[in-house]
mmCIF file of C-alpha atoms in Angstrom:
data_model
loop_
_atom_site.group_PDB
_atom_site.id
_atom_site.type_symbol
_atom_site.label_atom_id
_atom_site.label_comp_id
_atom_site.label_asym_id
_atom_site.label_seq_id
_atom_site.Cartn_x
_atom_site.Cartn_y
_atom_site.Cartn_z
ATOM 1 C CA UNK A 1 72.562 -7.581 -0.635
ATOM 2 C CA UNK A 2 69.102 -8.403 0.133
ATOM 3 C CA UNK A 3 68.137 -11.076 2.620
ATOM 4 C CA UNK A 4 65.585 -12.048 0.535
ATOM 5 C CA UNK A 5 65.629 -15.464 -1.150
ATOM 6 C CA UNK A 6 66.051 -15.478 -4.824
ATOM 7 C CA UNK A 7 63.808 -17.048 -7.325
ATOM 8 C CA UNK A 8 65.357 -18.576 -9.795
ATOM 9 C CA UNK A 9 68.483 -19.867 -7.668
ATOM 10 C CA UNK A 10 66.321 -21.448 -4.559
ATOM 11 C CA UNK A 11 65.617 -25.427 -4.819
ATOM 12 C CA UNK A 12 62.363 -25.735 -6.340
ATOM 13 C CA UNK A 13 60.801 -28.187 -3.887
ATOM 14 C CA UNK A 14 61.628 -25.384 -1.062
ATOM 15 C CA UNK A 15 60.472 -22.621 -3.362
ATOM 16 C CA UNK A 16 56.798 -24.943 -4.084
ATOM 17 C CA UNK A 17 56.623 -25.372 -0.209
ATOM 18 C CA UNK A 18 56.904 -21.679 0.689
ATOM 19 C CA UNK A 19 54.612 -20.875 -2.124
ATOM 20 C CA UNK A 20 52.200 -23.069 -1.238
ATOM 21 C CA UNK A 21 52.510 -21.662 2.423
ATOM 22 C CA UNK A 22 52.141 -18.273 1.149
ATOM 23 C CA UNK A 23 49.001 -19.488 -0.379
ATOM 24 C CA UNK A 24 47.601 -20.972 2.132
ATOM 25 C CA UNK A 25 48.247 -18.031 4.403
ATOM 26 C CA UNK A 26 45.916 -15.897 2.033
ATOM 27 C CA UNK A 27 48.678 -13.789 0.154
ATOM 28 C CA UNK A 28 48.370 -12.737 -3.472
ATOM 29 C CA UNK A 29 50.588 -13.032 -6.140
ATOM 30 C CA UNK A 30 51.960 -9.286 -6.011
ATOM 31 C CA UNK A 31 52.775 -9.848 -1.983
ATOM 32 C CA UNK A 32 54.287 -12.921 -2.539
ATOM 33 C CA UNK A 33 56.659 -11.911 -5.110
ATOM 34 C CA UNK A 34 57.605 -9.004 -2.690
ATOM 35 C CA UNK A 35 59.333 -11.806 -0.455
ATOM 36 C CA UNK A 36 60.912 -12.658 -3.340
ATOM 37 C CA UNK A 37 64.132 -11.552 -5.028
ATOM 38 C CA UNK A 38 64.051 -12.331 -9.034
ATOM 39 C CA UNK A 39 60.563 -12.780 -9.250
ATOM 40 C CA UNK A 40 57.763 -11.336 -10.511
ATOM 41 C CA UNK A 41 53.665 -11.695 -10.038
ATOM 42 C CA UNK A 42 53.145 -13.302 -12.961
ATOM 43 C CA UNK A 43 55.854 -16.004 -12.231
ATOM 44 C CA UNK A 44 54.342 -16.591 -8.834
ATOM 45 C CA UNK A 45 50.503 -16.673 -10.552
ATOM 46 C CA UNK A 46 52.217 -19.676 -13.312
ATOM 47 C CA UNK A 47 53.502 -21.879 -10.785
ATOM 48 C CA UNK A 48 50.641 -21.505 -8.571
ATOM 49 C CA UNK A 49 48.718 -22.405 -11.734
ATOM 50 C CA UNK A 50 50.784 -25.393 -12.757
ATOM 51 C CA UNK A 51 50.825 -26.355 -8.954
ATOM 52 C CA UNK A 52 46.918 -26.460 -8.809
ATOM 53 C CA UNK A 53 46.866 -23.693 -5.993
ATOM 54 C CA UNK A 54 43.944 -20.974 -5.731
ATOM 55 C CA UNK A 55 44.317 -17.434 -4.680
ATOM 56 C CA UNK A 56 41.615 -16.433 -1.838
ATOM 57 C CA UNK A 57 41.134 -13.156 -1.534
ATOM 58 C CA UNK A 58 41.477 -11.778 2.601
ATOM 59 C CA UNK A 59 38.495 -10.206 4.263
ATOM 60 C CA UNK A 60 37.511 -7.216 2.494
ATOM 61 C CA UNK A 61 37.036 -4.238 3.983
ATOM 62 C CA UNK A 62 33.444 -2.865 3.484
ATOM 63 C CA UNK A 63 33.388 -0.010 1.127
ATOM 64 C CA UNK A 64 31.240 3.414 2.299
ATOM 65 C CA UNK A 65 28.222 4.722 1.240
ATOM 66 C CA UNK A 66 28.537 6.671 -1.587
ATOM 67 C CA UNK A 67 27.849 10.064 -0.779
ATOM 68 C CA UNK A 68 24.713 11.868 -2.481
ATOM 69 C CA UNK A 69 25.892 14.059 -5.745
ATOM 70 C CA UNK A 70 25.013 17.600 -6.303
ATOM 71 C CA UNK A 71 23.801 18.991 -9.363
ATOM 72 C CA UNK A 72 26.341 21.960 -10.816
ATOM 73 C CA UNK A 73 26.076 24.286 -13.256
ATOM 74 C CA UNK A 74 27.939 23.504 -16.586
ATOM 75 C CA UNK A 75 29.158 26.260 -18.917
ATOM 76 C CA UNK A 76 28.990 25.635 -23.242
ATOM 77 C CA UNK A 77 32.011 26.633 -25.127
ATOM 78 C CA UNK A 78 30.614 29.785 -25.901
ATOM 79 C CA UNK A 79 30.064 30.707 -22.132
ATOM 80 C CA UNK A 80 26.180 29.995 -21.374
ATOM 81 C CA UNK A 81 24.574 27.733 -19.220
ATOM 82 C CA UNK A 82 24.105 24.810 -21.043
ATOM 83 C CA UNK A 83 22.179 23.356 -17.194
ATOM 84 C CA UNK A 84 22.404 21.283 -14.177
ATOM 85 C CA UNK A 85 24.045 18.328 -14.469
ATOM 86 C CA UNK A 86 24.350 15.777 -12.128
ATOM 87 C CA UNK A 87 28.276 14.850 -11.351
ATOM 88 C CA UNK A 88 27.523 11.171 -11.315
ATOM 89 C CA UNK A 89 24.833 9.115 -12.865
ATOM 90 C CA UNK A 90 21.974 8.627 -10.456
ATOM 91 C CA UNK A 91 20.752 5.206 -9.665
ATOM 92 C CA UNK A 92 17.109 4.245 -11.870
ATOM 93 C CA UNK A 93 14.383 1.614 -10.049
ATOM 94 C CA UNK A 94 14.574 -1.108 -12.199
ATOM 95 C CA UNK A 95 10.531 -0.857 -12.488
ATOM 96 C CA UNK A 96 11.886 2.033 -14.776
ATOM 97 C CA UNK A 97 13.590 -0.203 -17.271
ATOM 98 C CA UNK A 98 11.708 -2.153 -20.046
ATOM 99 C CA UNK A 99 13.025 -5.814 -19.986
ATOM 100 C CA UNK A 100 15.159 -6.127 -23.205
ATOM 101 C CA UNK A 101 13.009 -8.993 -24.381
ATOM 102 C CA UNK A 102 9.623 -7.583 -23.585
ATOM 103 C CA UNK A 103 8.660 -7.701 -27.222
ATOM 104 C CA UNK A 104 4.475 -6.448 -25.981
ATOM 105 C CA UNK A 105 5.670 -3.055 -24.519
ATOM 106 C CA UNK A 106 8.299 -2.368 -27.355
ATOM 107 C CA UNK A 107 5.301 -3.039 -29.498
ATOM 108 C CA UNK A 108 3.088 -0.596 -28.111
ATOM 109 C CA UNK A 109 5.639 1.811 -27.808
ATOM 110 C CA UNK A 110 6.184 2.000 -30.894
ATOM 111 C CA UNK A 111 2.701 1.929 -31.633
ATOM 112 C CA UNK A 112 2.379 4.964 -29.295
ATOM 113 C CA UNK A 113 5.475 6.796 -31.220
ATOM 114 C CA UNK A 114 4.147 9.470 -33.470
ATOM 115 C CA UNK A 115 7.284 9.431 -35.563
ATOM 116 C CA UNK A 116 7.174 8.803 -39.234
ATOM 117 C CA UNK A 117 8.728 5.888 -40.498
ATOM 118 C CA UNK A 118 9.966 5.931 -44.127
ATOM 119 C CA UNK A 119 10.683 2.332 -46.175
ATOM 120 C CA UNK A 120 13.762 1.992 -47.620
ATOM 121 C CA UNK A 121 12.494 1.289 -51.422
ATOM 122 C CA UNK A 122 11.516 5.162 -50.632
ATOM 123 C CA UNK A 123 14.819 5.912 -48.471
ATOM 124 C CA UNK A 124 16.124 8.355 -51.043
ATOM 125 C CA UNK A 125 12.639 10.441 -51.791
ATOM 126 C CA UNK A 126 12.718 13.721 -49.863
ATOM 127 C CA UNK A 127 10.241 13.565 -46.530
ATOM 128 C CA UNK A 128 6.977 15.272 -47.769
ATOM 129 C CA UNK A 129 6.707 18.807 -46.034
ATOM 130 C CA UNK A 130 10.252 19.524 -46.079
ATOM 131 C CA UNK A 131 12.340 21.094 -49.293
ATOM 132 C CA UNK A 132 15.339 19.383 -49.854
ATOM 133 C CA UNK A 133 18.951 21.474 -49.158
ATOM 134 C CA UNK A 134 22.338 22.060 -51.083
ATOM 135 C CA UNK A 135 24.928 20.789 -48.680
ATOM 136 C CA UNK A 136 25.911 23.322 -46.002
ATOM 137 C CA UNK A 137 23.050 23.850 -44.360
ATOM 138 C CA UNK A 138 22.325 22.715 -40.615
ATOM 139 C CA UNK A 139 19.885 20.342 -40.747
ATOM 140 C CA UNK A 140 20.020 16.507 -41.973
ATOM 141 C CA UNK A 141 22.651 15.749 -43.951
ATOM 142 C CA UNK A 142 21.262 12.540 -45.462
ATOM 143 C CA UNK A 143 21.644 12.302 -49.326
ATOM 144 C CA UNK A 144 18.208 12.482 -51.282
ATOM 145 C CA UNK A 145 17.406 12.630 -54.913
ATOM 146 C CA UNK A 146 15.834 15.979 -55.220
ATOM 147 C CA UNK A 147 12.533 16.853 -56.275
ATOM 148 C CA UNK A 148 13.447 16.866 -60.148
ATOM 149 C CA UNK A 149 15.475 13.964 -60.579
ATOM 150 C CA UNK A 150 18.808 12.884 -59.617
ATOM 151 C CA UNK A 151 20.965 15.891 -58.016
ATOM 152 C CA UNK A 152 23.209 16.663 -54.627
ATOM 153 C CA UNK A 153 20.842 17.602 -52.527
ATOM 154 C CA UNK A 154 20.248 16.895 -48.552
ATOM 155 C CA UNK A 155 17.102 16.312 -46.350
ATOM 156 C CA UNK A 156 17.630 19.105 -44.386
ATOM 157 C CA UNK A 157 14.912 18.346 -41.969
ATOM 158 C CA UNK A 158 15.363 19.239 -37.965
ATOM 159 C CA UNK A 159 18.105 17.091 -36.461
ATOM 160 C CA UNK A 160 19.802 17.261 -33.195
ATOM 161 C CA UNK A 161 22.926 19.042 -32.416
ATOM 162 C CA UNK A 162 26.094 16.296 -32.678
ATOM 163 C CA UNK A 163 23.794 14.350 -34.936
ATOM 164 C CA UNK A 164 24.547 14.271 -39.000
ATOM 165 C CA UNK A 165 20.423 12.700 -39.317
ATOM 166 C CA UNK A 166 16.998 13.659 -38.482
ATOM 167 C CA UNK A 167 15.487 11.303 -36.254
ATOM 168 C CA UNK A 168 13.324 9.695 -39.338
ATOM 169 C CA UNK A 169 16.786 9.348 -41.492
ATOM 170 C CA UNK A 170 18.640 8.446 -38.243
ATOM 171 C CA UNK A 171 15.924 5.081 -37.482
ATOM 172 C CA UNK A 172 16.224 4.228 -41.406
ATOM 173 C CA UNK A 173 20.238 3.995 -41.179
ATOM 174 C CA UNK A 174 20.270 1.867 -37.990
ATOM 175 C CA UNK A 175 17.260 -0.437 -39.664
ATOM 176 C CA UNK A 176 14.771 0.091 -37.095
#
């Protein structure tokens, strides 16, 4: 047998006193419960709880540097070089970022952006300049009427790859 004490058959006012020591001593709930037989974290976090005691967390220790990533070269499915990609994200200067509420410089860029903008009374005309497609094609697979009336027929403008919309038909469905 273990010369642990057990949980559930220990006096509760000597189990709250050696819980509250354990507290006090800086100890979380998993540790605790290790000194413990019958007893689990989450039964040590409720009483603490009920018993108004609070956790605090020991010294941590401070974590390294991370170390600089190096660009490798990725392969497609198809075995080209799709590029360099960097293995982690790489930190941006927040000077870089627009504030989300900075409602002047989204204004001028999109002022700046020479990307046509279509209503949505006119969501369903084909985009002048491009002939609308039968479905199978690869381009934009947004639904139009056709040029003589009603019909299946699809945008087919440019789009990018993993994208079902051009970028015109893509800011129309998100209602920019």
């Amino acid at each position: 047998m273990s010369d642990l004490p057990n949980w559930k058959t220990m006096e509760p006012g000597a189990r709250d006193e050696l819980l509250r020591r354990y507290v006090e001593e800086g100890f979380s709930a998993t540790e605790i419960a290790k000194k413990f037989t019958g007893c689990f974290r989450n039964s040590i976090a409720g009483r603490a709880h009920r018993m108004g005691l609070k956790f605090t967390s020991r010294q941590k220790v401070a974590k390294p540097e991370p170390k600089p990533t190096k660009s490798r070269e990725t392969t497609g499915s198809w075995g080209g070089v799709v590029g360099k990609v960097r293995a982690k994200a790489r930190k941006v200067d927040a000077s870089q970022h627009l504030h989300v509420a900075n409602i002047v410089n989204k204004a001028e860029s999109r002022k700046a952006d020479p990307v046509l903008r279509i209503s949505r009374a006119a969501a369903f005309d084909p985009i002048p300049g491009i002939e609308p497609v039968p479905y199978g094609s690869s381009g934009c697979k947004f639904p139009v009427d056709g040029l003589d009336g009603p019909g299946l027929l699809w945008c087919g403008a440019d789009r990018e790859i993993g994208r079902p919309y051009c970028d015109v038909h893509s800011r129309l469905a998100r209602g920019n």
